[in-house]
Coordinates of C-alpha atoms in Angstrom, one line a residue:
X962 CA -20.6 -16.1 -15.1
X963 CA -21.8 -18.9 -12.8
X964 CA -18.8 -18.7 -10.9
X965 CA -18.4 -15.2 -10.6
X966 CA -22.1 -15.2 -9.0
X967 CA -21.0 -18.2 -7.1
X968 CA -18.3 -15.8 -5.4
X969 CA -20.4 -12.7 -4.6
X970 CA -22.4 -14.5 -2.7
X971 CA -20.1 -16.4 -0.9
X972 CA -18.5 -13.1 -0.4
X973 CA -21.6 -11.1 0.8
X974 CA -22.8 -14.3 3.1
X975 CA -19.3 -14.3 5.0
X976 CA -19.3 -10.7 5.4
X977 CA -23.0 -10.6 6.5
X978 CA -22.0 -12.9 9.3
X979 CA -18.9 -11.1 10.2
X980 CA -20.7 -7.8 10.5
X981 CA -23.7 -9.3 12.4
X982 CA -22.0 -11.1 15.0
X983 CA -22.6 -10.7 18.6
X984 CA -19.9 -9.1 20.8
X985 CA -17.9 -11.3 22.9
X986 CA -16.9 -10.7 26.4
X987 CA -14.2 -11.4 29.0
X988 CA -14.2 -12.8 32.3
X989 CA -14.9 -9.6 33.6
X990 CA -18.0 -9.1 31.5
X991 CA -16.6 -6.4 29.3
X992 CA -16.5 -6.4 25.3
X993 CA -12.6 -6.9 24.4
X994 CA -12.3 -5.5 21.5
X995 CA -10.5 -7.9 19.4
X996 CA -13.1 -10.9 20.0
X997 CA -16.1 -8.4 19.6
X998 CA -14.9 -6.8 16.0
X999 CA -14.6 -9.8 13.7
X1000 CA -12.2 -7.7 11.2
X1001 CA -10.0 -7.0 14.4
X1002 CA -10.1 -10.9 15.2
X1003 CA -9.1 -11.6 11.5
X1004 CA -6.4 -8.5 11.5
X1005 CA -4.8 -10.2 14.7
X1006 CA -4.9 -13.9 13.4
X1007 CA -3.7 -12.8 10.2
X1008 CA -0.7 -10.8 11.7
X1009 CA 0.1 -13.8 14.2
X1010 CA 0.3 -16.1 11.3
X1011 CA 2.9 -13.6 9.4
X1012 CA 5.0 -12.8 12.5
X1013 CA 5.2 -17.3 13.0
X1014 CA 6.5 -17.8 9.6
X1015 CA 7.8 -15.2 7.9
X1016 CA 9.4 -12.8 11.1
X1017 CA 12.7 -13.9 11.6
X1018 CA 12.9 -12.8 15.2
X1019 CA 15.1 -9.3 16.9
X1020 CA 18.3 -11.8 16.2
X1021 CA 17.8 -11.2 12.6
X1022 CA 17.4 -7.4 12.7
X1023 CA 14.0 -8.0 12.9
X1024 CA 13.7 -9.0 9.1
X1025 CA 11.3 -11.0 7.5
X1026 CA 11.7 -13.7 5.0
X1027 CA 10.2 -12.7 1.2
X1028 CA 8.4 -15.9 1.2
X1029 CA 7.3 -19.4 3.2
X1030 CA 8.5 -21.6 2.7
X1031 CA 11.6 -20.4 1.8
X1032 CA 12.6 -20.6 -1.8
X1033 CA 15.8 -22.4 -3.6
X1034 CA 17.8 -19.0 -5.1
X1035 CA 15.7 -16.7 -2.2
X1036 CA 17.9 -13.9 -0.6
X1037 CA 18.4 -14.4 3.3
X1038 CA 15.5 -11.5 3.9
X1039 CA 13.0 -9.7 1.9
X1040 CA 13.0 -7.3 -0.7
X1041 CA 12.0 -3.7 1.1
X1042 CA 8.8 -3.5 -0.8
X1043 CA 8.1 -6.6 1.0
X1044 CA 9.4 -5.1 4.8
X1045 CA 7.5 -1.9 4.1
X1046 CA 4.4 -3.3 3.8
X1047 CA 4.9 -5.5 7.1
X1048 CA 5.7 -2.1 8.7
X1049 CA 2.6 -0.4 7.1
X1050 CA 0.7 -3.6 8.9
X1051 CA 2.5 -3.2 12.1
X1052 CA 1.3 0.5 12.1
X1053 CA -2.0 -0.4 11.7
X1054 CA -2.8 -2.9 14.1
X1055 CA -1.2 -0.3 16.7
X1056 CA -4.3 1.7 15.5
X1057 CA -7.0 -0.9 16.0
X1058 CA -9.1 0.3 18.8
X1059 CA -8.9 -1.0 22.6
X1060 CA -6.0 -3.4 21.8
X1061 CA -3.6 -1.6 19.0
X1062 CA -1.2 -0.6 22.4
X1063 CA 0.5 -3.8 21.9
X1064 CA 1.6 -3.4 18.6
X1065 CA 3.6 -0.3 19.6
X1066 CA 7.0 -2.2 20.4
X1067 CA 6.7 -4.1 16.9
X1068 CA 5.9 -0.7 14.8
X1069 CA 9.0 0.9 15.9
X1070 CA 11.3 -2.7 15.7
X1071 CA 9.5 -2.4 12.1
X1072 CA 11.0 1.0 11.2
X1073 CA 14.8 0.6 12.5
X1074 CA 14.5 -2.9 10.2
X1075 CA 13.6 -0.5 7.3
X1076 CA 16.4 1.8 7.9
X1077 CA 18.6 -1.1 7.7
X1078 CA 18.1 -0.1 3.6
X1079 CA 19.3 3.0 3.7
X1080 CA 22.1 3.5 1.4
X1081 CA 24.0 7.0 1.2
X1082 CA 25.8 6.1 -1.9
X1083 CA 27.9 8.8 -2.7
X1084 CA 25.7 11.9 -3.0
X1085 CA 22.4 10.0 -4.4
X1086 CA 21.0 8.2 -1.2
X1087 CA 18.1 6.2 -1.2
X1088 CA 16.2 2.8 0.1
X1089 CA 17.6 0.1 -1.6
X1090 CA 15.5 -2.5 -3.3
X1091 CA 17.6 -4.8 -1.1
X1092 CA 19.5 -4.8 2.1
X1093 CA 23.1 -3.0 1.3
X1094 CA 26.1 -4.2 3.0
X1095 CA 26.8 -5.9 5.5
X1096 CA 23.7 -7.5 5.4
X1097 CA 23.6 -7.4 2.2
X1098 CA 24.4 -7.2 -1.1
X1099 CA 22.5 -4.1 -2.2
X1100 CA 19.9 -3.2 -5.0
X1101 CA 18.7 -0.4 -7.0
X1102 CA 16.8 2.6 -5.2
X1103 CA 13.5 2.4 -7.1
X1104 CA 11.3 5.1 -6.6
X1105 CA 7.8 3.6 -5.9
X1106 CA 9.8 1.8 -2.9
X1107 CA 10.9 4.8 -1.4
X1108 CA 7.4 6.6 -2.1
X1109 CA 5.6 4.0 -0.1
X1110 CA 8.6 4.2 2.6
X1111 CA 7.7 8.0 3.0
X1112 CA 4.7 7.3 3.2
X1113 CA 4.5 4.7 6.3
X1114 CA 7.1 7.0 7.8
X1115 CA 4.4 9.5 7.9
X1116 CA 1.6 7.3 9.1
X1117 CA 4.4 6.0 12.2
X1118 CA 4.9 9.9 12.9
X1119 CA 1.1 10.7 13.1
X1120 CA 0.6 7.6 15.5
X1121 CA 3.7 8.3 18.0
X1122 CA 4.6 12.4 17.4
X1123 CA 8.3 11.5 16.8
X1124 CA 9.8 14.1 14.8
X1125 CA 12.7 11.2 13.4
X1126 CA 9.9 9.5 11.0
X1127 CA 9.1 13.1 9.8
X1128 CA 12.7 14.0 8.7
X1129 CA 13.2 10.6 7.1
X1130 CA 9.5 11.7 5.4
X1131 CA 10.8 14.0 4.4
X1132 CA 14.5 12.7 3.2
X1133 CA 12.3 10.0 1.3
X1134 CA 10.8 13.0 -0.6
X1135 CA 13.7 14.3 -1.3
X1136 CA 15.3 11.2 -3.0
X1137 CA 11.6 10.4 -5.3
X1138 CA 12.2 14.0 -6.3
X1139 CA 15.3 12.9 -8.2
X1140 CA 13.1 11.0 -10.7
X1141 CA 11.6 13.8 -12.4
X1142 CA 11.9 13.5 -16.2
X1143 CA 12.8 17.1 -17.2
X1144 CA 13.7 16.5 -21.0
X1145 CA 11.4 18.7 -22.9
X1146 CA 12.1 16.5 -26.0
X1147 CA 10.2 13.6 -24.6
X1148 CA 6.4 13.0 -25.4
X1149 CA 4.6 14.1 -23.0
X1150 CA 7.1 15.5 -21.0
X1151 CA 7.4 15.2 -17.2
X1152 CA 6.4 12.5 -15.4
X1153 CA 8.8 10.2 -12.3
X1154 CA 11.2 7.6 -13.8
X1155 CA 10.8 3.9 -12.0
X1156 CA 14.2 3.5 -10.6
X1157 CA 17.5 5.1 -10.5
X1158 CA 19.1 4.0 -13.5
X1159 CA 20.3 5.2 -17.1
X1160 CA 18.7 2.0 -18.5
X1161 CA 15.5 3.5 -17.0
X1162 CA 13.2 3.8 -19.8
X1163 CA 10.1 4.7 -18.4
X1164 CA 8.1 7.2 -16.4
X1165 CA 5.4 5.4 -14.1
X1166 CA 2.1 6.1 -12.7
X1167 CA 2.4 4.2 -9.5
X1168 CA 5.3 6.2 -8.8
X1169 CA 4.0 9.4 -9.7
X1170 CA 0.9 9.2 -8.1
X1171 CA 2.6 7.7 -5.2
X1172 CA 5.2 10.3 -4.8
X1173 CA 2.2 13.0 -5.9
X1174 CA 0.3 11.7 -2.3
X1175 CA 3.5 11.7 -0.7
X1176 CA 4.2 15.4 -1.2
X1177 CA 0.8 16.1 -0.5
X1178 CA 0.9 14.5 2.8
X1179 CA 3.8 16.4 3.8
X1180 CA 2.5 19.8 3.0
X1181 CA -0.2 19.2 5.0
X1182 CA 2.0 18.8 7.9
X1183 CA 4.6 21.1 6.9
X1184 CA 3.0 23.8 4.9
X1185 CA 6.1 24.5 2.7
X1186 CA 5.9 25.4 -0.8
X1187 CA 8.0 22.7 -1.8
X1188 CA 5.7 19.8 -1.4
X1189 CA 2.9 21.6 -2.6
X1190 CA 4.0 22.5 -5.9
X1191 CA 5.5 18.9 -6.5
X1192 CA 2.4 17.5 -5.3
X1193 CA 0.4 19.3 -8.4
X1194 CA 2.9 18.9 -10.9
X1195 CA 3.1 15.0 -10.2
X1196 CA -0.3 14.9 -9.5
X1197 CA -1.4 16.7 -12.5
X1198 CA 1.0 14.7 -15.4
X1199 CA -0.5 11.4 -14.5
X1200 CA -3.7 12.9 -15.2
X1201 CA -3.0 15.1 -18.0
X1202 CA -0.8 12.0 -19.3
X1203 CA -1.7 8.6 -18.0
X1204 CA -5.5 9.0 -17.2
X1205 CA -7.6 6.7 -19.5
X1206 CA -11.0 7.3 -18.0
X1207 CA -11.9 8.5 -14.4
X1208 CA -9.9 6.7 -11.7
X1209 CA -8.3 4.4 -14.4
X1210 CA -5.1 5.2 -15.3
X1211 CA -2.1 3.5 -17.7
X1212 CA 0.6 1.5 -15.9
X1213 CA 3.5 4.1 -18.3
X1214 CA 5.0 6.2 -20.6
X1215 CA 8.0 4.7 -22.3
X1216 CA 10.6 7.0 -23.4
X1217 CA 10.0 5.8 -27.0
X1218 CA 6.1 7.2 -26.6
X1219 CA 4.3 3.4 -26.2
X1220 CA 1.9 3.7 -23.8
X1221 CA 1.6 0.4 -20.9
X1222 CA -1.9 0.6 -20.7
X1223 CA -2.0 -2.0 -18.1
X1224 CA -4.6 -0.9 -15.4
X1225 CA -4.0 -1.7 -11.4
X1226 CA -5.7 -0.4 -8.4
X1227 CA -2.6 1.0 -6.8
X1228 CA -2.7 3.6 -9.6
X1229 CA -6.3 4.4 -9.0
X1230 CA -6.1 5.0 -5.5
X1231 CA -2.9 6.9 -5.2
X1232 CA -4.9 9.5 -7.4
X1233 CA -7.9 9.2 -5.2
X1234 CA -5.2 9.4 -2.1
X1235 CA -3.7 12.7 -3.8
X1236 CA -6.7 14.6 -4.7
X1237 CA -8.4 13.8 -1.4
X1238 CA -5.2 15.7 0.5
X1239 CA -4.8 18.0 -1.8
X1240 CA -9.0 19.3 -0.8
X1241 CA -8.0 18.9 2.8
X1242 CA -4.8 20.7 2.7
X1243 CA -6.2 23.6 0.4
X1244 CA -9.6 23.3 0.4
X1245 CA -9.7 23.8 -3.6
X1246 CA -13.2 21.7 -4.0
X1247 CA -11.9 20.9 -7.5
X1248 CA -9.6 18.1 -5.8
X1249 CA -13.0 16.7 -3.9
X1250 CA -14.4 16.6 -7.2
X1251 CA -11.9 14.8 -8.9
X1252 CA -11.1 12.7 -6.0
X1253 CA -15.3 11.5 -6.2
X1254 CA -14.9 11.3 -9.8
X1255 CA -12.0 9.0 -9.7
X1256 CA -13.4 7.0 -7.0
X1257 CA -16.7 6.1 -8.4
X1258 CA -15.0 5.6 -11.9
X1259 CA -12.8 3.1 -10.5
X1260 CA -15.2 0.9 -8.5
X1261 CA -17.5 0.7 -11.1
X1262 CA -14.5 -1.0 -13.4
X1263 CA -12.9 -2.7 -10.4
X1264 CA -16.2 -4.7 -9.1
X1265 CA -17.0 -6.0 -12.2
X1266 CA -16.3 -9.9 -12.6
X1267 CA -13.5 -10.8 -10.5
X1268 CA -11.3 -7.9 -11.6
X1269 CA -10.8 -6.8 -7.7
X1270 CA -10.2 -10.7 -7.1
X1271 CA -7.8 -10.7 -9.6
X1272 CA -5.4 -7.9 -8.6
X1273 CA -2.9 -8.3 -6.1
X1274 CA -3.6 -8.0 -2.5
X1275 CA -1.2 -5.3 -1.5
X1276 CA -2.4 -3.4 -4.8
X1277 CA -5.6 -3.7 -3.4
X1278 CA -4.7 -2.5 0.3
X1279 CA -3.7 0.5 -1.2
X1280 CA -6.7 0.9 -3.1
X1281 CA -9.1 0.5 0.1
X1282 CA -6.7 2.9 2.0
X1283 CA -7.2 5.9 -0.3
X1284 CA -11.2 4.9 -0.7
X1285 CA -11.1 5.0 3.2
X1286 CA -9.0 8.7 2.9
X1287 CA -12.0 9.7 0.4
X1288 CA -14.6 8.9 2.9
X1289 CA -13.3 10.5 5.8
X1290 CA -14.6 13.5 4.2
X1291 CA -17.0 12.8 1.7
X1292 CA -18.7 9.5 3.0
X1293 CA -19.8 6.6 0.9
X1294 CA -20.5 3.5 2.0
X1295 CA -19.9 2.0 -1.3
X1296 CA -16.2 2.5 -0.8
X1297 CA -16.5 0.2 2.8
X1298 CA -18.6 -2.6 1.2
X1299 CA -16.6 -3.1 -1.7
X1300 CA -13.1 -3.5 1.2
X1301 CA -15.5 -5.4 3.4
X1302 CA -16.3 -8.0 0.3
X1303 CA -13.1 -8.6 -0.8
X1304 CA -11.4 -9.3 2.8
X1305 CA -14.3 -11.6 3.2
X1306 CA -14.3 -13.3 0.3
X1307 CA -10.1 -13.5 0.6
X1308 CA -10.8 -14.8 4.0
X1309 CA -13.0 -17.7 3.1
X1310 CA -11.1 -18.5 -0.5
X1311 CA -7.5 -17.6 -0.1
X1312 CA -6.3 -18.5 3.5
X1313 CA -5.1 -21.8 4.4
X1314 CA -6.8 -22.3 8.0
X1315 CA -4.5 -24.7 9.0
X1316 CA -1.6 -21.6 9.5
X1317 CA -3.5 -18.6 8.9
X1318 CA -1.1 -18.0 6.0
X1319 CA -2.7 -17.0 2.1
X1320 CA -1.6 -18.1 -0.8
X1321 CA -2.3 -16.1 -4.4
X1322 CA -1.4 -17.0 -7.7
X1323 CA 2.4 -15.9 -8.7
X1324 CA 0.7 -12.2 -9.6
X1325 CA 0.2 -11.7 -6.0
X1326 CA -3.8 -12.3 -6.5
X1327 CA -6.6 -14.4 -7.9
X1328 CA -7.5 -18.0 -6.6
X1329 CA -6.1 -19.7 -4.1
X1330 CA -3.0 -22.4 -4.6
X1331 CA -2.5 -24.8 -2.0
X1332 CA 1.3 -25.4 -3.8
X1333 CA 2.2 -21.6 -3.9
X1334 CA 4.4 -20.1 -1.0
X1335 CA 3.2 -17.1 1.6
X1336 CA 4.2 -14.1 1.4
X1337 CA 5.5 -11.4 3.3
X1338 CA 4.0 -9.0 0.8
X1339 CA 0.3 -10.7 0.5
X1340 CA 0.0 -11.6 4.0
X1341 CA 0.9 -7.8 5.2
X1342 CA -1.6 -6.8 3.1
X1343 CA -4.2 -8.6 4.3
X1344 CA -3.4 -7.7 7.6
X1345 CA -3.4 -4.0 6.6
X1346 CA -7.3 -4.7 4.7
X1347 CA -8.8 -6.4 7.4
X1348 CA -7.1 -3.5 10.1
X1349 CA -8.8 -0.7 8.0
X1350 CA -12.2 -2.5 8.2
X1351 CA -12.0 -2.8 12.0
X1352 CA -10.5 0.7 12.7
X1353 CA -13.0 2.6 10.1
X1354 CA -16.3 0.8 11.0
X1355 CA -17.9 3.6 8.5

């Protein structure tokens, strides 16, 4: 208990100062906008410190390493879990106000490296878990991976208007759509398998309610049928099936019937994420209303103790993201204090200043270990948490 006080106010004390300190200026007198915003100052040291040790430079494809230092038995690049979410950072510090311009070049690098997954394989394409050949030796197309790739394709074609990241949205939809569980014999029928397999033996929520936000996304550009239908189907099994209490929902279904009932914030927001398009696209109100309910559910499990400390940062980017979705149209400013805590806490507890790098426990979250290696994964993350904060100041 003493130590979980100890952190909150750490946390609220650094994040006080943040928010209260005084724009700087340049030579010329005006506020630049990266010194004056202390989350765009942290977004941009952050990003600096991933793209000096973990970017392996246009000569490499423009890949990253999975960790720093590199590990004994490591691949040559990262996983592409690991590149999206560098991609999904690159996109948002194009987005930070007054100085995101710059970024623009490194977004689109970002994207041709993720294509460099792409695998046709005979008839059932998808982003491998792992670079194919030559570059590679391949990996299995999971579908949470390609989920999330959809999804930063759509954020990349909302920020530039380029019609290619909105076909390969909408390829990426097309290859989650695969892992539908259709056997009526199964408890609880329905539901998205984790990877492309016949040893699969589970249907997940994280890619579910991925994919559900995914589809729901695209409708809302596309307005096809298609993606509006799957978007309630997918939506509606994790909540009809997975849902323990609002905005908490079970990790899986086995095929056997045992219930994962691990909880993660991923899950929790891609159902905030969902709902919230779902009211936008349609205005049904019943989304808002579950997309509120699910919210304020979560964050009153999630705040408690050092549960949000203990997750794992890129978990909890996604988490903030969807909160951030939620309050674009129903605003709370509990959803942007409990972002702005974490990231300041993380920034005072987790981040070595001597590179700018942070270092997690082997989950991906929790307290800081000075032995443990950056990376790719984390550090993006934080770069995508403390980007949010400075492009939504509300």
């Amino acid at each position: 208990m003493v130590k979980t006080t100890a952190r909150a106010a750490l946390a609220l004390a650094v994040l006080c100062g943040a928010l209260c300190a005084a724009p700087a200026a340049n030579a010329a007198g005006t506020a630049d906008t990266r010194a004056a915003d202390p989350w765009a100052k942290r977004a941009a040291s952050a990003y600096d410190a991933l793209q000096r040790n973990l970017y392996q430079g246009a000569g490499q494809h423009g890949l990253y390493l999975e960790k720093f230092p590199q590990q004994t038995g490591d691949n040559a690049h990262s996983y592409l879990w690991s590149l999206r979410e560098a991609a999904a950072a690159t996109v948002d510090m194009a987005a930070l106000p007054g100085t995101g311009q710059r970024y623009a070049a490194d977004a689109a690098e970002r994207f041709d490296a993720v294509q460099l997954y792409f695998d046709p394989r005979d008839g059932r394409p998808g982003y491998d878990s792992y670079l194919p050949a030559p570059l590679g030796q391949g990996g299995d197309v999971f579908y949470d991976d390609n989920s999330v790739v959809g999804l930063s394709l759509l954020d990349q074609y909302h920020a530039t208007g380029d019609p290619t990241y909105l076909d390969r949205a909408v390829g990426a939809f097309d290859i989650v759509s695969r892992g539908w569980d259709g056997d009526p014999a199964k408890n609880c029928p329905g539901g998205m398998d984790w990877v492309d397999s016949a040893s699969n033996n589970m249907r997940a929520a994280n890619v579910t309610g991925l994919a559900a936000e995914l589809a729901a996304e695209l409708y809302q550009v596309k307005h096809e049928s298609r993606f509006l239908g799957s978007a309630k189907k997918w939506y509606g099994w994790n909540a009809d099936c997975l849902r323990q209490a609002p905005g908490l929902y079970s990790n899986s279904l086995g095929d056997d019937g045992t219930v994962n009932t691990t909880l993660w914030t991923y899950n929790s927001g891609a159902m905030i994420g969902t709902a919230t398009t779902l009211y936008r696209a349609t205005g049904d109100r019943g989304y808002l209303k579950r997309a509120v309910d699910d919210a304020q559910g979560s964050l009153a499990y999630w705040k408690q103790g050092t549960r949000l400390h203990d997750q794992p940062a890129i978990f909890n980017a996604i988490y903030f993201d969807n909160l951030q979705k939620l309050n674009e149209v129903r605003p709370d400013p509990a959803y942007r204090e409990a972002a702005g805590s974490y990231a300041a806490q993380t920034w005072q507890e987790n981040r070595d200043p001597a590179d700018g790098l942070f270092r997690f426990q082997p989950s991906g979250g929790g307290d800081y270990d000075p032995a443990a290696p950056a990376e790719t994964l984390e550090q993006s993350a934080m770069v995508q948490i403390f980007a949010g904060l400075a492009t939504h100041r509300s």
